[in-house]
CSV table of C-alpha atoms and ligand atoms in Angstrom, one decimal:
chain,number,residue,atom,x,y,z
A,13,UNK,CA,116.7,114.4,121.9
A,14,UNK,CA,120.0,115.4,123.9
A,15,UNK,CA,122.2,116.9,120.9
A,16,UNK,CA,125.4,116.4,120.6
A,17,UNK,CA,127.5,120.1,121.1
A,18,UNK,CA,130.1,119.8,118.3
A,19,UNK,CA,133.0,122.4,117.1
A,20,UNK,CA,133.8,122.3,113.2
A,21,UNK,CA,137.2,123.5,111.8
A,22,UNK,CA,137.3,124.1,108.3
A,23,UNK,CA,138.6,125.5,104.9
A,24,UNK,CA,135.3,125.8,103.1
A,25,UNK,CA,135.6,124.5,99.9
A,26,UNK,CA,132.8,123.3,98.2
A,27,UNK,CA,132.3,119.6,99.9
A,28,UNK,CA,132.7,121.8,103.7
A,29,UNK,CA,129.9,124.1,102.6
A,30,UNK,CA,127.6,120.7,102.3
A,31,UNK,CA,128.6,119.5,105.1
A,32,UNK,CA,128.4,122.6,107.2
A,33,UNK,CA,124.4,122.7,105.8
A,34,UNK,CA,124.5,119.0,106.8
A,35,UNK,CA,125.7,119.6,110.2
A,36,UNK,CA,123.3,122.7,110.8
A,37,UNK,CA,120.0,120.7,109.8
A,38,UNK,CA,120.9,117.4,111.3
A,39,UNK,CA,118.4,117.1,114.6
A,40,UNK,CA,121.3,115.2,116.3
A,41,UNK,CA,124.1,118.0,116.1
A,42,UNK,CA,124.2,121.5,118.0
A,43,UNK,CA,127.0,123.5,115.9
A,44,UNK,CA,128.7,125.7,118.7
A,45,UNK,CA,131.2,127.3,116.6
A,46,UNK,CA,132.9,127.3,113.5
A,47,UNK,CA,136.5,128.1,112.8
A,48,UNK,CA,138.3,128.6,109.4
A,49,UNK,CA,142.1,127.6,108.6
A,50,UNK,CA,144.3,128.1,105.5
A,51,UNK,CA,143.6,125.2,103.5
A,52,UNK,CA,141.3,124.9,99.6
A,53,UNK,CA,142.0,128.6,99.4
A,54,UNK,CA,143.5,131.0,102.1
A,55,UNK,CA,142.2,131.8,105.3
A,56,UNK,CA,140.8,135.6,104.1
A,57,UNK,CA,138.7,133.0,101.4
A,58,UNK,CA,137.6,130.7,103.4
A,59,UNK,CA,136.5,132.8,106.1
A,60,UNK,CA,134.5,135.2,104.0
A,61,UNK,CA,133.2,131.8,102.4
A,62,UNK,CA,131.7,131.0,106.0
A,63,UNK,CA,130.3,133.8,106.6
A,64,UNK,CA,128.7,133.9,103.6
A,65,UNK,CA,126.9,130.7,104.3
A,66,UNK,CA,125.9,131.6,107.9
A,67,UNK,CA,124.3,134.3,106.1
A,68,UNK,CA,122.4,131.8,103.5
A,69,UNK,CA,120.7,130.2,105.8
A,70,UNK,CA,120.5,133.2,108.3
A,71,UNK,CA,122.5,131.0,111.2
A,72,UNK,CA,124.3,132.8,113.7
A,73,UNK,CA,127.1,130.4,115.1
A,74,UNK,CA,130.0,132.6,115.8
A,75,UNK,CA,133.0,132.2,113.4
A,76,UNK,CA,136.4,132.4,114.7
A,77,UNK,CA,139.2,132.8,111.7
A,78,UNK,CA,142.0,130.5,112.0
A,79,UNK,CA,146.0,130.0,110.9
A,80,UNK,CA,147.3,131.7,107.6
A,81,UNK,CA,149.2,129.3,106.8
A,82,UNK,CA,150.5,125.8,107.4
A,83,UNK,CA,152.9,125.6,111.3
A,84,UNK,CA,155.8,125.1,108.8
A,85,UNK,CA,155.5,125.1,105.2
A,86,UNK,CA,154.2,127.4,102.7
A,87,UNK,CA,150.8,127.0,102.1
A,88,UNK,CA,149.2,125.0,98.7
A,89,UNK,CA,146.0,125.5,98.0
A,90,UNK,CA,143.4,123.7,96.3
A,91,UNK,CA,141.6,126.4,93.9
A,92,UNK,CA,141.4,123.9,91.1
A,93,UNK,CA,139.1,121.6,92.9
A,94,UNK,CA,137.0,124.7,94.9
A,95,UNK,CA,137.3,127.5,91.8
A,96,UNK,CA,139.9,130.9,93.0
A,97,UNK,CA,136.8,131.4,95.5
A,98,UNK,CA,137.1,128.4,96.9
A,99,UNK,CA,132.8,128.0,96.4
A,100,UNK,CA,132.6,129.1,92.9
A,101,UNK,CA,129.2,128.7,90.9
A,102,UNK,CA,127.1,130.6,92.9
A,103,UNK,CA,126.6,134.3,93.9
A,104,UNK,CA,126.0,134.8,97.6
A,105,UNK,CA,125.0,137.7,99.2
A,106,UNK,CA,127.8,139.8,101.3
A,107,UNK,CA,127.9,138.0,104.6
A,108,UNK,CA,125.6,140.3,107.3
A,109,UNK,CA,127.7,138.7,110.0
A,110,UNK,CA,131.8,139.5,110.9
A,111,UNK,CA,134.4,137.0,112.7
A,112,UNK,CA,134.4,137.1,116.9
A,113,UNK,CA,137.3,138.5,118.3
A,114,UNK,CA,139.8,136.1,119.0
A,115,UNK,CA,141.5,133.4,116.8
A,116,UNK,CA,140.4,130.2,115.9
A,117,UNK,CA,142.9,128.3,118.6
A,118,UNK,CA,141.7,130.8,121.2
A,119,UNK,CA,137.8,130.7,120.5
A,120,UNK,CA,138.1,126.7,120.2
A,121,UNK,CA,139.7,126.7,123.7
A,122,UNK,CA,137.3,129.3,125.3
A,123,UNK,CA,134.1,127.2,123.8
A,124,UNK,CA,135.6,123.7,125.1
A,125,UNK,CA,135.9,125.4,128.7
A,126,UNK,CA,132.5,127.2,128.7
A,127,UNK,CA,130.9,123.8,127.7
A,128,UNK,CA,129.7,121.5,130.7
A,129,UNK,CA,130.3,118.1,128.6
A,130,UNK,CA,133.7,117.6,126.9
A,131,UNK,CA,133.2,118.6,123.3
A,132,UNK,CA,133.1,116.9,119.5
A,133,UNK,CA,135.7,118.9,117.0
A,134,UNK,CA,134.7,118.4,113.7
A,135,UNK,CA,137.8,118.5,111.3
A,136,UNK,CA,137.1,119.2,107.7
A,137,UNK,CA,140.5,121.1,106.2
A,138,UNK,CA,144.2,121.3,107.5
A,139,UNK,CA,145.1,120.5,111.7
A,140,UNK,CA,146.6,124.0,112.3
A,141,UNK,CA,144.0,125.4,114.5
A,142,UNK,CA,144.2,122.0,116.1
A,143,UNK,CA,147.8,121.6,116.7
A,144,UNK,CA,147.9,125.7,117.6
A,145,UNK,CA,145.1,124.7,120.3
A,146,UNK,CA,147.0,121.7,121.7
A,147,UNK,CA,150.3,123.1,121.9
A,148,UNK,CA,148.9,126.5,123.6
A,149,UNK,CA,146.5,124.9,125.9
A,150,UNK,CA,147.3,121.0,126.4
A,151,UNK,CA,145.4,120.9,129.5
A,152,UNK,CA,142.2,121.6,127.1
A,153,UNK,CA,142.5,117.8,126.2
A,154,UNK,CA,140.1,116.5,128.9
A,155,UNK,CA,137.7,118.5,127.5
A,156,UNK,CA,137.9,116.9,123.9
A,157,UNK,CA,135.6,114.0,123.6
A,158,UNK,CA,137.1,113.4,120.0
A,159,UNK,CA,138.5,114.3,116.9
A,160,UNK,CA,136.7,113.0,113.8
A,161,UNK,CA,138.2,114.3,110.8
A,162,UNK,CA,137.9,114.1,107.3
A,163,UNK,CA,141.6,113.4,106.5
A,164,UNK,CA,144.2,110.8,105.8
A,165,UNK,CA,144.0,107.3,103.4
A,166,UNK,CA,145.2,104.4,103.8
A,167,UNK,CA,146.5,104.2,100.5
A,168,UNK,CA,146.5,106.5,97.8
A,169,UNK,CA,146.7,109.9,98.1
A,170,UNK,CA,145.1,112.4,96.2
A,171,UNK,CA,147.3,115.9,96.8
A,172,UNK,CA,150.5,113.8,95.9
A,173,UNK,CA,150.9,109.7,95.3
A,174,UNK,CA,150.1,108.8,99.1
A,175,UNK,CA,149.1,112.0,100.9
A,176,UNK,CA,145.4,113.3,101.3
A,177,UNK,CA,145.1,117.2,101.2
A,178,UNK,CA,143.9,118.0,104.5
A,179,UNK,CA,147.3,115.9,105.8
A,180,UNK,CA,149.3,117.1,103.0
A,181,UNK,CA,149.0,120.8,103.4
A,182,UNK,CA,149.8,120.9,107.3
A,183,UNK,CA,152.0,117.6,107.9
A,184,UNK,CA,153.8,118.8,111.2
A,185,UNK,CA,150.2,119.5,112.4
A,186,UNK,CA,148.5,116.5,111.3
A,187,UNK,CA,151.7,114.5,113.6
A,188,UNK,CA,151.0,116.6,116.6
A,189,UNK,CA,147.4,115.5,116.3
A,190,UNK,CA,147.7,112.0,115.9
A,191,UNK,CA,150.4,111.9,118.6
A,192,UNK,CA,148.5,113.8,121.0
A,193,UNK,CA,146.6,110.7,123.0
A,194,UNK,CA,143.3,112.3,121.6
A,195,UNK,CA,140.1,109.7,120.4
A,196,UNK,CA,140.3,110.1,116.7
A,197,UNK,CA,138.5,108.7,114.3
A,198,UNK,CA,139.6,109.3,110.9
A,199,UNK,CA,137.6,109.5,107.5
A,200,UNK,CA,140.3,109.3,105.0
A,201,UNK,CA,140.3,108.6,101.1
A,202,UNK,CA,139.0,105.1,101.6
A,203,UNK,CA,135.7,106.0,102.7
A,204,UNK,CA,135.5,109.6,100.9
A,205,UNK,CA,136.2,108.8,97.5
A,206,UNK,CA,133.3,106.2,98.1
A,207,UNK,CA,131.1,108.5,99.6
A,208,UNK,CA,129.5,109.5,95.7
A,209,UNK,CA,126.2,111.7,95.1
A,210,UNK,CA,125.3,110.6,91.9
A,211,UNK,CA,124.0,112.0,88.8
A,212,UNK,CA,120.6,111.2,89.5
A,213,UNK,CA,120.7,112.8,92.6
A,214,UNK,CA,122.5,115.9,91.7
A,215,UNK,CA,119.9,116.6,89.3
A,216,UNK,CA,117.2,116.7,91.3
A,217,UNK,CA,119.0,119.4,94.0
A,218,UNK,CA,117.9,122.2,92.5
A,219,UNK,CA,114.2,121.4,92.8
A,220,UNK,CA,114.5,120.1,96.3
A,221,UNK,CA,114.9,123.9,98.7
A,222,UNK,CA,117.1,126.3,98.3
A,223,UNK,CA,120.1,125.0,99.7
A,224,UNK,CA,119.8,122.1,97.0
A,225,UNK,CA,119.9,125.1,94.4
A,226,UNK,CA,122.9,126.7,96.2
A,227,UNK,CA,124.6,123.3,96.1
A,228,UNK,CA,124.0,122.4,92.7
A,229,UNK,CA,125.5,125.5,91.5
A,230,UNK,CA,128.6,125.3,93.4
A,231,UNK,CA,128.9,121.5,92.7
A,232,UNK,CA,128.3,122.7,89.0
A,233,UNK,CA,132.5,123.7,89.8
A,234,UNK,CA,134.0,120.9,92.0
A,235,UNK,CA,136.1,118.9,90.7
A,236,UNK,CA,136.5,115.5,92.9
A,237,UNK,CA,134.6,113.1,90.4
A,238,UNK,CA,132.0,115.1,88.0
A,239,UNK,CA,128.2,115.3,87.9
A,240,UNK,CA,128.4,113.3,84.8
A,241,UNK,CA,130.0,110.4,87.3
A,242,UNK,CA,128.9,111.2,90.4
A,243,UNK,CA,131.0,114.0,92.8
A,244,UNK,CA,133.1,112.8,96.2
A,245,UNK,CA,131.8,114.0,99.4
A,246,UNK,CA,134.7,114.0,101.5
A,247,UNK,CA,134.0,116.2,104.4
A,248,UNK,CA,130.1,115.3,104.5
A,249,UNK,CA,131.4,111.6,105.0
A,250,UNK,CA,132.8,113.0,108.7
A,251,UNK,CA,129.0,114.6,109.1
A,252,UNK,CA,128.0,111.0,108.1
A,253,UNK,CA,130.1,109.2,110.7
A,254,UNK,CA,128.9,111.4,113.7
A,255,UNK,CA,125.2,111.2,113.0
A,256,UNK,CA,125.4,107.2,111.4
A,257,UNK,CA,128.5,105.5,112.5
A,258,UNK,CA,126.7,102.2,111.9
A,259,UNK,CA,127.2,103.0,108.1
A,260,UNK,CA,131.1,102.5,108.8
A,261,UNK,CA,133.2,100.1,109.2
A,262,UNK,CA,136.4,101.3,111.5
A,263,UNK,CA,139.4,99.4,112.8
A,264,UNK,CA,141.9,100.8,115.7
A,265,UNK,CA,145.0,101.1,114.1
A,266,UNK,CA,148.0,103.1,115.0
A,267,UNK,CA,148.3,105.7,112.2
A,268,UNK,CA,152.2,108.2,111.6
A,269,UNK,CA,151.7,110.9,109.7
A,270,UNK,CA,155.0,111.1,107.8
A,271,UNK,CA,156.9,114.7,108.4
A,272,UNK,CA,160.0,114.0,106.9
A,273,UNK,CA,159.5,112.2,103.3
A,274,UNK,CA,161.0,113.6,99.8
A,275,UNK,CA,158.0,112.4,97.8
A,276,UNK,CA,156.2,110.8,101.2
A,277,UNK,CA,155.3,114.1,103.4
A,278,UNK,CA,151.9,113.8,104.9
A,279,UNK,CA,150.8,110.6,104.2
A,280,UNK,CA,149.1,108.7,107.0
A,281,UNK,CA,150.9,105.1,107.7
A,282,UNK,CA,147.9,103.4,108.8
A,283,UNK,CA,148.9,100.5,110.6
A,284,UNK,CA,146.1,97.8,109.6
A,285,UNK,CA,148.3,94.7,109.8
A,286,UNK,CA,150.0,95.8,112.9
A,287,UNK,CA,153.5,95.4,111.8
A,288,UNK,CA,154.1,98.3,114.2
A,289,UNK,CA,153.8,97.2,117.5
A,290,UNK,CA,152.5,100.5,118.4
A,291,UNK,CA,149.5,101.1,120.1
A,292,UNK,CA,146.4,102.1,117.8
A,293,UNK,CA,146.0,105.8,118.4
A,294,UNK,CA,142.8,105.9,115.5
A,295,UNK,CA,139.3,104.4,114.7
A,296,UNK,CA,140.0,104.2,111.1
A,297,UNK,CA,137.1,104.4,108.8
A,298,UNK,CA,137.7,101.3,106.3
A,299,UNK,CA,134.4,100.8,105.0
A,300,UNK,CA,130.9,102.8,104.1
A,301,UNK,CA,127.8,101.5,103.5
A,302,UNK,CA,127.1,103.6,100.4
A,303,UNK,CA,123.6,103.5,99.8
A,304,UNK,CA,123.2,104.0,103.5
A,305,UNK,CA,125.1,107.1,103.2
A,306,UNK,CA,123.1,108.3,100.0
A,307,UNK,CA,119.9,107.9,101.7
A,308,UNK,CA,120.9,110.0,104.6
A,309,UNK,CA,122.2,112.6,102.6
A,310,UNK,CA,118.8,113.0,100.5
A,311,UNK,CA,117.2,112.8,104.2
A,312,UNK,CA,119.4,115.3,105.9
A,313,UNK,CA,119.5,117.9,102.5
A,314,UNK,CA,115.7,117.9,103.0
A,315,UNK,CA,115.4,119.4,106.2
A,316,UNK,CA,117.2,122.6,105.0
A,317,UNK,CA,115.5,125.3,103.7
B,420,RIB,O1,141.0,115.5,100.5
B,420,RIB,C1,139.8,116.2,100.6
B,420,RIB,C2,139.8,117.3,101.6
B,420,RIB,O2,140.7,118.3,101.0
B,420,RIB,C3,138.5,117.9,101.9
B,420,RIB,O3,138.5,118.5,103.2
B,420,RIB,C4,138.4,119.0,100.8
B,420,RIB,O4,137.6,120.1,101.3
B,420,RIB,C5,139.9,119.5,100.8
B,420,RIB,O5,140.1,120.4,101.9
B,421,CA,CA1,137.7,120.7,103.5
């Protein structure tokens, strides 16, 4: 099976941890590179955080460490979803493995350019890196095949009324993406707070390898949803997408992330109805097949060790 070579760009964060581990053991993904951005916690967290899990499952993709902060605006963090850790509930070992040399932007570019097919980019926490990337090399667009991120709604927000967290933290960014011609496809709220594991299944991770122990205990702290209800896997929903995209429904809209708003600042006007006019710049994911997704998850968790 030809794998598909994909970058991921996140703040792990207890829903990137699964889907990093996702990612990893899926046959159809090759993970060139990780890089880490300010986003659940700060960038010093979230990079130790993936280190920490390369050295879990003893993986060495390199990890480059990303922006500090947001291109603009102080950064919030999300600490009461994640725990001050940002993947509390479980003690893991010092991470064997340090950062490469060069940041995030830079080590995105030089892996796009060393790669002989344009490249995937996985986006699972804030666009900094992304919009750092685009602005210091726009030329390394022909060698993005897409972007499909974990970001964005449709509707309700869920870091303020209408503004996801990933868009929320890094509006300015999350505009330069979405204007930038890029193919996006975009997992917002609409799929994500759909995508549930549920109590059942939660209880049987800790018997299931050694990465369902890790994740129990760290989901033991998450607070999207509960284990008593059933926990929201945003980020793995993007995993889902790339390996299963027959378990979405997506429509091309054109989507403006809002920059300006008093109370509206990052949310993603998803033009559905096309009152716009403007040409759809995003696939946008409006519909998951749930069960679908629950299955693969149980599938893909069970190749890890
Ligand atoms: O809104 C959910 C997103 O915000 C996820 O990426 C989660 O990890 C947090 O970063
Ligand atoms: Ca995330």
């Amino acid at each position: 099976m030809n794998k598909l070579p994909v970058i991921i760009d996140t703040d792990p964060g207890i829903d990137d941890a699964v889907a990093i581990a996702a990612a990893l053991y899926s046959p159809e993904l090759d993970v060139k590179l990780l890089t880490t951005v300010c986003g659940n916690v700060s960038v010093e967290k979230t990079t130790r955080n993936a280190l920490q899990l390369m050295t879990f499952w003893q993986q060495s993709v390199p990890v480059a460490r990303g922006a500090a902060a947001p291109l603009l605006r102080p950064a919030r963090d999300a600490a009461s979803v994640h725990g001050e850790s940002g993947m509390a509930g479980y003690h893991f070992e010092p991470a064997q493995y340090n950062t490469i040399d060069k940041p995030a932007f830079q080590a995105i570019y030089d892996c796009l350019m060393a790669s002989d097919t344009a490249m995937t980019i996985v986006t699972i926490g804030p666009l900094t890196n992304i919009a750092l990337l685009l602005t210091q090399y726009p030329e390394c667009k022909s060698r993005i095949k897409r972007v499909v991120m974990m970001g964005g709604s449709s509707g309700r927000g869920n870091l303020t009324p209408t503004a996801e967290f990933n868009m929320a933290v890094d509006p300015e960014a999350a505009a330069h993406v979405f204007n930038s011609g890029l193919d996006i496809v975009m997992c917002g709220l609409d799929v994500t707070n759909r995508a549930i594991l549920t109590p059942e299944y939660l209880a049987r991770l800790p018997v299931l390898n050694r990465t369902g122990k890790m994740l129990h205990d760290i989901f033991s702290h998450y607070r999207s949803g509960s284990m008593e209800t059933g926990l929201r896997m945003h980020d793995l929903t993007a995993i889902a997408f790339l390996v299963r995209p027959a378990l979405f429904r997506t429509q091309a809209c054109f989507v403006a992330v809002e920059t300006q708003g008093e109370y509206t600042s990052g949310t993603t006007v998803v033009d559905i109805e096309q009152h716009s006019g403007k040409s759809a710049n995003a696939e946008v994911a409006l519909d998951i097949d749930v069960a679908g997704f629950q299955k693969w998850v149980a599938d893909v968790l069970a190749l890890a060790p």
